[in-house]
XYZ file of C-alpha atoms in Angstrom:
506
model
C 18.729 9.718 17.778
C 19.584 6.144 18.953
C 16.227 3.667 18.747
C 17.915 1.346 21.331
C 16.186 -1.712 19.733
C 12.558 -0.128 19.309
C 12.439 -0.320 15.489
C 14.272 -3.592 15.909
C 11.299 -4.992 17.577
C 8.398 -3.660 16.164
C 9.883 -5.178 12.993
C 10.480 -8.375 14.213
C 7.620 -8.527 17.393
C 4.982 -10.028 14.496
C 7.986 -13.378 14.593
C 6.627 -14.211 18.396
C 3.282 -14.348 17.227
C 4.404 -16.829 14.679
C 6.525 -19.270 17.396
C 3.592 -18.788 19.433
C 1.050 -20.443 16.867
C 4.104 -23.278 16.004
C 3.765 -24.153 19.913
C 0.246 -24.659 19.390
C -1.042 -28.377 20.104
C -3.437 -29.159 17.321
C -6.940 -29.322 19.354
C -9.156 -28.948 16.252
C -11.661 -25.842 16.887
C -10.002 -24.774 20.246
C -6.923 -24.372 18.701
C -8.399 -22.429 15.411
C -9.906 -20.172 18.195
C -6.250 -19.642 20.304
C -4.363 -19.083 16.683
C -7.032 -16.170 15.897
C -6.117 -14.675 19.071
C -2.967 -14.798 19.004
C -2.360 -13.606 15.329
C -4.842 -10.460 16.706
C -3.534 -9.823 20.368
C 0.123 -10.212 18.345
C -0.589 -7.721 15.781
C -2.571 -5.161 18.256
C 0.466 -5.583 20.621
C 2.814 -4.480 17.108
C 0.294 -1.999 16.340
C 1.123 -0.518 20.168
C 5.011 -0.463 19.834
C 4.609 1.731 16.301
C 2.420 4.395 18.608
C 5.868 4.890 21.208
C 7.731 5.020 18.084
C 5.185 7.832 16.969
C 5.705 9.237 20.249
C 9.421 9.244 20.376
C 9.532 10.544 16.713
C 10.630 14.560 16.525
C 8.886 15.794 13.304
C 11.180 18.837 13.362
C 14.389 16.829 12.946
C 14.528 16.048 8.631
C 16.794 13.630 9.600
C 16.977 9.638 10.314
C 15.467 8.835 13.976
C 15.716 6.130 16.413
C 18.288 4.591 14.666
C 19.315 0.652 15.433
C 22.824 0.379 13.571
C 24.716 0.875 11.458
C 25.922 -2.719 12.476
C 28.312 -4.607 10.533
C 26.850 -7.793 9.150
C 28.548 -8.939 5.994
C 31.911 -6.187 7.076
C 34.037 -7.332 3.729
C 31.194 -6.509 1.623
C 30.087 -3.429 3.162
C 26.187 -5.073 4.457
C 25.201 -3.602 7.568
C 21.841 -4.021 9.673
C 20.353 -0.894 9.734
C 17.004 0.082 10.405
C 15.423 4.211 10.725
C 12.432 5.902 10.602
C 11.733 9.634 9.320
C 9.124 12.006 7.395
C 9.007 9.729 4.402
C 8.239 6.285 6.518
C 6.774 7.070 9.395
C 3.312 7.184 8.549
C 3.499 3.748 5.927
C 4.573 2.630 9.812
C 1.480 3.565 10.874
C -0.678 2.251 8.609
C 1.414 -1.081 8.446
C 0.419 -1.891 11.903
C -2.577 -0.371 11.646
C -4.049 -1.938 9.011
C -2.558 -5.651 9.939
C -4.531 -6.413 13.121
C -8.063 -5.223 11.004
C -7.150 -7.327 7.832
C -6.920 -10.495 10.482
C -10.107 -9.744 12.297
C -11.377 -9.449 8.880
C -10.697 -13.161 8.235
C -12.222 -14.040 11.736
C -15.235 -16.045 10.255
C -13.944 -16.390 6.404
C -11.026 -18.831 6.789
C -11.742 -21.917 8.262
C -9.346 -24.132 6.554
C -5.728 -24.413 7.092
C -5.637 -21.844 9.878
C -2.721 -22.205 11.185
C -0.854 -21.499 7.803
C -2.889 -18.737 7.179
C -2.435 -16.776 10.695
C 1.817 -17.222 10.335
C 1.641 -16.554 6.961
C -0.453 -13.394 7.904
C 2.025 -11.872 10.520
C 5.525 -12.547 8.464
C 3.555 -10.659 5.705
C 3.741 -7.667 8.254
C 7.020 -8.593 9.528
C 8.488 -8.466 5.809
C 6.066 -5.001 5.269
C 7.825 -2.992 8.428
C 10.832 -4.074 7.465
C 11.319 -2.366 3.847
C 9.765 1.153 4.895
C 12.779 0.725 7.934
C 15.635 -0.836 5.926
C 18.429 1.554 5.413
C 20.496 -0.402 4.055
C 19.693 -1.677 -0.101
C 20.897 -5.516 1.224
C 18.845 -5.587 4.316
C 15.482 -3.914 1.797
C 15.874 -6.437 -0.963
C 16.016 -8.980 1.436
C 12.810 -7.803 2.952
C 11.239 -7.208 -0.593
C 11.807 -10.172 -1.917
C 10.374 -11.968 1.615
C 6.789 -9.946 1.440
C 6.223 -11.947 -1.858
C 6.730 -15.416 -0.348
C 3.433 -15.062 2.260
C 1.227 -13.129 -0.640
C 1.973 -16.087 -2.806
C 0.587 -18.416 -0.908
C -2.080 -16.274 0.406
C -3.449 -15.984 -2.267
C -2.978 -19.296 -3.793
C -4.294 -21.247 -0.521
C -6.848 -19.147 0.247
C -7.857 -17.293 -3.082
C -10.592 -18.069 -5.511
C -11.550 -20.247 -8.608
C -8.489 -18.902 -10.376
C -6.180 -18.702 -7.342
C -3.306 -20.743 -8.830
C -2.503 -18.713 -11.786
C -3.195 -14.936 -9.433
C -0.625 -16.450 -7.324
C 2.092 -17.063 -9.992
C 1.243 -14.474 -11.847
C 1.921 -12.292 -9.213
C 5.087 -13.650 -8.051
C 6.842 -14.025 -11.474
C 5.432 -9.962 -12.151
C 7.302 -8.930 -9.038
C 9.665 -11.454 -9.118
C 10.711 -10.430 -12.335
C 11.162 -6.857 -11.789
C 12.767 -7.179 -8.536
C 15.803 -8.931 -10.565
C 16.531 -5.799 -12.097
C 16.885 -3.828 -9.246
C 19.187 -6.178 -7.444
C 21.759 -5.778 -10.742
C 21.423 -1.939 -9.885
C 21.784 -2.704 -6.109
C 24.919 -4.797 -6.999
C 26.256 -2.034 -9.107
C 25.813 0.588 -6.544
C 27.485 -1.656 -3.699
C 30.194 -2.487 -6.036
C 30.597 1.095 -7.058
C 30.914 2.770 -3.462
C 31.444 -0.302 -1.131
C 28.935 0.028 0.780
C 25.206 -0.654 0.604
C 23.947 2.100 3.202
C 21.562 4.302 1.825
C 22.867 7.342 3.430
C 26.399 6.428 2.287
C 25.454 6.014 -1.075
C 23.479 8.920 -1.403
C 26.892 11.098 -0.476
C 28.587 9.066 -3.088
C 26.620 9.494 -5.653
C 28.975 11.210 -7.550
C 30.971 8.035 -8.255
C 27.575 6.584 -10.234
C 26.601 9.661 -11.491
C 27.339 8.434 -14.969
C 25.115 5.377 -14.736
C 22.310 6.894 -13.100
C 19.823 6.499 -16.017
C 20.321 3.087 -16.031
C 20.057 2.844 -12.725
C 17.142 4.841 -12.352
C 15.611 2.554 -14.801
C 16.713 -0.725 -12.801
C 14.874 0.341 -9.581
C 12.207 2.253 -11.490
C 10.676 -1.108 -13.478
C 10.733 -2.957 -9.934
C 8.758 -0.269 -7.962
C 6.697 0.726 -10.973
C 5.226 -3.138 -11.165
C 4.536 -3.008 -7.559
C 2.260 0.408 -7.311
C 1.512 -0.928 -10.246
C 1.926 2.050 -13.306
C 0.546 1.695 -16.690
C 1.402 -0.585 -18.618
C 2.979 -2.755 -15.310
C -0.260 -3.256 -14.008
C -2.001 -6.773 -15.542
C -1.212 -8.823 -12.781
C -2.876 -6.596 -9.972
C -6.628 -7.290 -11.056
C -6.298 -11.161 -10.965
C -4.314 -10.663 -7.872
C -7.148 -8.473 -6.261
C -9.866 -10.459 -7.069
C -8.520 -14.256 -6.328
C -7.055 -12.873 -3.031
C -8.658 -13.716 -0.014
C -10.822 -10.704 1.989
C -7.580 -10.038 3.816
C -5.193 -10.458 0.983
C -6.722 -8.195 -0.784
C -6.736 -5.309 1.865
C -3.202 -5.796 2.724
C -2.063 -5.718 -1.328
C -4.303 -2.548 -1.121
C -3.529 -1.340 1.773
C 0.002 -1.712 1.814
C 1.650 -3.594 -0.305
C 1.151 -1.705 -3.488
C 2.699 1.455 -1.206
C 5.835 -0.633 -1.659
C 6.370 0.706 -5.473
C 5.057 4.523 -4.283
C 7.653 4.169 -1.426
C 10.504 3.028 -3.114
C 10.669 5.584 -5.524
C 10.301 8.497 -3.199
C 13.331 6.800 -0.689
C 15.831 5.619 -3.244
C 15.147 6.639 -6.995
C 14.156 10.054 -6.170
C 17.949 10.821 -3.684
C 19.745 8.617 -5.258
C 18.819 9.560 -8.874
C 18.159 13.019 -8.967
C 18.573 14.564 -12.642
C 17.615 10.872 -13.933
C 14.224 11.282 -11.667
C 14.229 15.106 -13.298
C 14.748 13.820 -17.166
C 12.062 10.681 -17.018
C 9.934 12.753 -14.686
C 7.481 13.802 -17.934
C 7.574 10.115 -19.407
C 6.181 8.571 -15.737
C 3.539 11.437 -15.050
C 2.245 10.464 -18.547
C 1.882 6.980 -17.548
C 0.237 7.816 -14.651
C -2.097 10.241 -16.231
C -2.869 7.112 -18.480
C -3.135 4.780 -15.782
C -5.682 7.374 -14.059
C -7.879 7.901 -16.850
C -7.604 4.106 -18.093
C -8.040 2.353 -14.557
C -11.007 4.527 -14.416
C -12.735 3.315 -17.845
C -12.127 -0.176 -17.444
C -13.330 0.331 -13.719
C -16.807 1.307 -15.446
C -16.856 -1.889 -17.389
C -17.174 -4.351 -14.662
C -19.432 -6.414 -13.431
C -17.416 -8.228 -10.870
C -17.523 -5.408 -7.959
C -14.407 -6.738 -6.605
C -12.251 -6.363 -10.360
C -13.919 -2.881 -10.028
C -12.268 -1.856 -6.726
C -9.024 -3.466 -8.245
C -9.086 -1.795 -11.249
C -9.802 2.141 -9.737
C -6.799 1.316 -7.584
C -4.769 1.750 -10.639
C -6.791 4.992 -11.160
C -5.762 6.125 -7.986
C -2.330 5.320 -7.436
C -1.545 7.489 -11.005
C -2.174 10.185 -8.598
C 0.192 9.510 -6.186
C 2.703 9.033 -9.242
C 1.984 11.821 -10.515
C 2.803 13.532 -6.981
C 5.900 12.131 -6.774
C 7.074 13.332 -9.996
C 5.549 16.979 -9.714
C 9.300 16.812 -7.472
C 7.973 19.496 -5.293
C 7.180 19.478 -1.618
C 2.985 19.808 -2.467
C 3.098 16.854 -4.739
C 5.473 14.735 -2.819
C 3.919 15.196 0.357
C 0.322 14.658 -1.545
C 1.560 11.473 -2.847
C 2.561 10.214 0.677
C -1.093 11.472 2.207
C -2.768 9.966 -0.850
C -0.791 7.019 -0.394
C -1.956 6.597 3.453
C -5.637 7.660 2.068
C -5.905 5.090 -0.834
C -4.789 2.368 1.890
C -7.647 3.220 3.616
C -10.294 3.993 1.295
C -9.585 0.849 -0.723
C -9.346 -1.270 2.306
C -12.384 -0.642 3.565
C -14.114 -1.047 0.000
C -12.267 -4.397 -0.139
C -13.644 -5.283 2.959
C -17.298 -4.173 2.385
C -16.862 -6.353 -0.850
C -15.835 -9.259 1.928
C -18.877 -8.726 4.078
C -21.537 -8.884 0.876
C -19.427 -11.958 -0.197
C -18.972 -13.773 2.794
C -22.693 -13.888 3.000
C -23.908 -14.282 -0.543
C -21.511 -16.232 -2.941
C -21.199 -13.585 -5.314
C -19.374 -10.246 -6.222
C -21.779 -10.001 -9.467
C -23.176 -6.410 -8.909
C -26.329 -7.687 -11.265
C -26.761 -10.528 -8.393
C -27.291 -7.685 -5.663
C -29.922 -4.328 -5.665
C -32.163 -2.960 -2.553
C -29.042 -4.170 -0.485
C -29.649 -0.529 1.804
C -33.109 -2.023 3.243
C -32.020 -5.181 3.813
C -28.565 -3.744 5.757
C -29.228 0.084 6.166
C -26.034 0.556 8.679
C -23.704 -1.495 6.500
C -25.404 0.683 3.502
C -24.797 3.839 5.261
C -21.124 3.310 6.241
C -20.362 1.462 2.467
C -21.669 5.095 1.446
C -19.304 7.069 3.379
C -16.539 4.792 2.475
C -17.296 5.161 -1.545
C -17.279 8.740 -1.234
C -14.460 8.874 0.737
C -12.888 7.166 -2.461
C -14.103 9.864 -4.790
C -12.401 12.199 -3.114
C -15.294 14.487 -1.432
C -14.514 17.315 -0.072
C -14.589 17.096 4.263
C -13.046 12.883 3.418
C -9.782 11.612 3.142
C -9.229 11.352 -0.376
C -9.901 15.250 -1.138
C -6.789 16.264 0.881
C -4.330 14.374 -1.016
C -6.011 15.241 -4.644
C -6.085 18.497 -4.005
C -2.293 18.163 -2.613
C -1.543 16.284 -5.388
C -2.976 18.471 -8.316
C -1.774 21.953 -6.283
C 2.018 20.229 -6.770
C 1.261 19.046 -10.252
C 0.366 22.702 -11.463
C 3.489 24.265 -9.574
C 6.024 21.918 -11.102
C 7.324 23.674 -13.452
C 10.655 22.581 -14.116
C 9.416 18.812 -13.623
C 6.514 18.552 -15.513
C 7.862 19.892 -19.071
C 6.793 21.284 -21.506
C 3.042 22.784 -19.181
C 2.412 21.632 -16.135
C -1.382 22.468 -16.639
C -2.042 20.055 -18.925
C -0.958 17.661 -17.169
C -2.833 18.451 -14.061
C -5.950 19.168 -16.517
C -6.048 15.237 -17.454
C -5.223 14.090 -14.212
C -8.267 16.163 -12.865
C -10.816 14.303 -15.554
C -9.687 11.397 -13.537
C -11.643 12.856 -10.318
C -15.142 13.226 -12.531
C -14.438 9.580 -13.774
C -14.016 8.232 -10.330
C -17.485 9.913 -9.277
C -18.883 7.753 -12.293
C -17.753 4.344 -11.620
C -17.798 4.831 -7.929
C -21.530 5.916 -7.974
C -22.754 3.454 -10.943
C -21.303 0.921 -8.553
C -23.123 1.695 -5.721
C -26.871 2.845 -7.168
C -26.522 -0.819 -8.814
C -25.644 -3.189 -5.468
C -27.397 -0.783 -2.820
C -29.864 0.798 -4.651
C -33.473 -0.052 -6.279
C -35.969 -3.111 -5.112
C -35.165 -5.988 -2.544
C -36.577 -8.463 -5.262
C -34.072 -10.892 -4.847
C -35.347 -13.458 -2.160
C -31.580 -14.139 -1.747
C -30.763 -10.638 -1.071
C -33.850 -10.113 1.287
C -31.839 -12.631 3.729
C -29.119 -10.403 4.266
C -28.109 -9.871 7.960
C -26.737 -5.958 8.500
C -23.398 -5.899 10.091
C -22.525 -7.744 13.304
C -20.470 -5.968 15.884
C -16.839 -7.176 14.437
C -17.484 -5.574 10.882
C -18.995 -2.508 12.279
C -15.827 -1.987 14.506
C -14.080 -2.790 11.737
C -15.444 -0.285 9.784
C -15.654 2.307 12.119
C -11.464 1.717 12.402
C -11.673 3.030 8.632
C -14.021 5.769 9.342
C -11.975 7.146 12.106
C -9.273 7.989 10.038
C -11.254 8.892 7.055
C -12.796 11.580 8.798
C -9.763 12.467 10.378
C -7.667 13.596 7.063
C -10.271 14.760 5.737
C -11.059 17.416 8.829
C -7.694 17.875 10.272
C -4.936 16.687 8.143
C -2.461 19.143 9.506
C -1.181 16.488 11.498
C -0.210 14.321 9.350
C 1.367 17.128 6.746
C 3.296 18.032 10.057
C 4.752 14.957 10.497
C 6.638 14.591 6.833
C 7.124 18.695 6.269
C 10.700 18.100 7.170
C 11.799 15.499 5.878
C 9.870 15.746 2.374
C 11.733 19.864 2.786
C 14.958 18.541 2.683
C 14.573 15.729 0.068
C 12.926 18.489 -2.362
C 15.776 21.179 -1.633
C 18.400 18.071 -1.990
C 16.736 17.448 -5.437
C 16.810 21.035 -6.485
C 20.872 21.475 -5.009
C 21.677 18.474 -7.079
C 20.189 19.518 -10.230
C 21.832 23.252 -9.946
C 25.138 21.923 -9.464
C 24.549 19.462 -12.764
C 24.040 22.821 -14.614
């Protein structure tokens, strides 16, 4: 199905927000006040395009959709522009643009320096974000990885914390670093079939079938230090915690769905028995990463570093999904993905709201918070919970998902699948621990703090804000059929394309 331009410019819509704010004639507060419209209004009006690409999308059809190219770009080295939507990316669409526009209304009354900077550097962050879960093409999608880490940098080094600098750096020489050795294996691959379209290559991949474990390996570091996976995962806790309120829900939200993303679109079609014969070595990790994000999640006192720590808890999950290789887990991973974008970003932005106001993520700072701000209390209860995956909330559906793919995967998850899923389950008990601890210790007990007893509750931004998040947390959690329907397809024909291409190995 042509796109005739649609995907084009929901990619690239987030740029005339950007030009717009350039034109801007520097009028001190009135102009801080036009740039925070325009960076919203621009990413509501992006948010609006992805909902007629929803509604022109055809769940039934497993294949690419609305289509802009194949066009030749670099012809002599076989680079096209080519952009598509299906199954796998529609929904990190979705919550692209979805949770954009929320992570700038976040900022509305946080940044006041530099705002200008902030609000461009905001919307080519979700320019850069649309564009790798549309790229068909492995030129066009490096090119748009590699961008996403040029606006994070300096998000988070303008506008992060005490130890901004060295999150900032950190985090770009991490990803930086990784990203190198995919590009050899993107190289190789071009070379190899002349071309760089995915869909080409994936026909092809014959011709590199003797490489794949290396290449597997090339693409699989990069991804695996953006989700991040145990041991990969240092740089994401300095990263959370010096990042801005808005940083830090977008690297949440979205950006660590980058890593999840990646491997289910390229290692997973392009790699089949390499994805099969490491698929045991990265569930382990994840396992790890579950059960270790969740420990060191206990330790903190810093409730900010504990939010960024359980996210390493949480994506092991969705690894885990992805390498159960069968349509439960994948399609649990993709839902999990979706629900840990939400989840977290809301917790990330409750953490904004308590900092904004008092100076301080210390949890041993806060206590008796729920009588000084009883609504923000109530929904910050519903959101942690949410997170623990209770039944009725978002994050049940894709554990469950997850774990019901995990115990079926028999051929993937050698030598028993059950023990497997057995670890990864402890990692649901530890959640309710840390989770819980966390909130009995900021919300609970006496209002003795005369610093605390000053708290205002929620105003009416953060409460729509928040009730954004709640929507679709209820929503998955009630009636998630929707969402299963629109990736049953396309996740169908990637798991029967993973089982043809094993059987004909053998």
């Amino acid at each position: 199905m042509n796109g005739n331009g649609l995907l084009t410019l929901v990619t690239f819509f987030p740029l005339v927000g950007v030009l717009a704010i350039l034109l801007l004639k520097p009028l001190e507060r009135e102009s801080d006040r036009a740039i925070r419209s325009i960076a919203l209004v621009t990413s509501l009006v992006t948010f609006i395009i992805s909902l007629v690409v929803l509604a022109n999308f055809e769940p039934n059809e497993g294949a690419l959709q609305l289509q802009d190219g194949p066009v030749a770009w670099i012809p002599s080295l076989g680079i096209s522009y080519y952009l598509a939507v299906d199954g796998i990316s529609i929904l990190f669409l979705m919550l692209t643009t979805f949770i954009t526009p929320l992570a700038i209304w976040s900022s509305w009354s946080s940044i006041e320096t530099q705002v200008k900077p902030y609000y461009i550097f905001m919307l080519l962050l979700e320019a850069g974000m649309t564009g790798v879960f549309l790229a068909q093409d492995l030129f066009l999608f490096y090119i748009f990885w590699e961008f996403t880490l040029v606006p994070m940098y300096f998000l988070i080094g303008i506008w992060g914390g005490g130890r901004r600098v060295y999150a900032s750096i950190k985090f770009f020489l991490y990803t930086m670093a990784g990203s190198l050795l995919m590009l050899l294996a993107i190289l190789y691959l071009g070379l190899t079939a002349d071309t760089f379209s995915l869909p080409d290559l994936i026909a092809a991949r014959a011709e590199f079938a003797h490489a794949q474990n290396l290449l597997f390996l090339g693409f699989a570091v990069a991804f695996a230090i953006k989700v991040p996976i145990f041991p990969f995962h240092s740089w994401l806790p300095d990263a959370h915690t010096e990042a801005p309120t808005a940083g830090s829900i977008i690297l949440a939200g979205i950006l660590l769905k980058m890593g999840t993303y990646g491997f289910i679109r390229f290692n997973l079609p392009l790699f089949p028995e390499a994805s099969q014969y490491f698929a045991p070595l990265i569930a382990v990790l994840a396992i790890i990463g579950i059960i270790y994000g969740a420990i060191v999640s206990f330790a903190q006192k810093d409730v900010k570093k504990l939010v960024a720590y359980s996210s390493v808890s949480h994506l092991g999950f969705v690894m885990l999904g992805i390498f159960s290789l069968n349509q439960a887990g994948l399609q649990g991973a993709i839902l999990q993905g979706i629900n840990h974008g939400l989840s977290t970003g809301a917790l990330f932005f409750l953490v904004g709201v308590l900092y904004e106001q008092r100076h301080t993520r210390e949890m041993a700072a806060f206590g008796g918070v729920w009588r000084a701000m009883p609504i923000f209390s109530a929904l910050s209860l519903i959101v942690v919970l949410s997170s623990m995956g209770l039944p009725g909330l978002n994050g049940f559906v894709g554990e469950f998902t997850i774990l019901l793919g995990s115990m079926g995967a028999m051929e993937a998850l050698r030598p028993a699948p059950w023990i497997y899923t057995a670890f990864a389950t402890s990692g649901v008990i530890l959640a309710a621990v840390y989770l819980l601890w966390m909130f009995q210790r900021v919300f609970m007990g006496p209002l003795d703090n005369p610093e605390n007893q000053k708290l205002r509750d929620v105003n009416g931004r953060e409460l729509a804000i928040f009730l954004a998040f709640l929507l679709f947390i209820f929503w998955i959690g009630i009636a998630p059929s929707l969402y299963f329907r629109l990736m049953d397809t396309s996740v169908a024909s990637l798991v029967n394309e993973l089982g043809a291409a094993v059987t004909a190995v053998r």
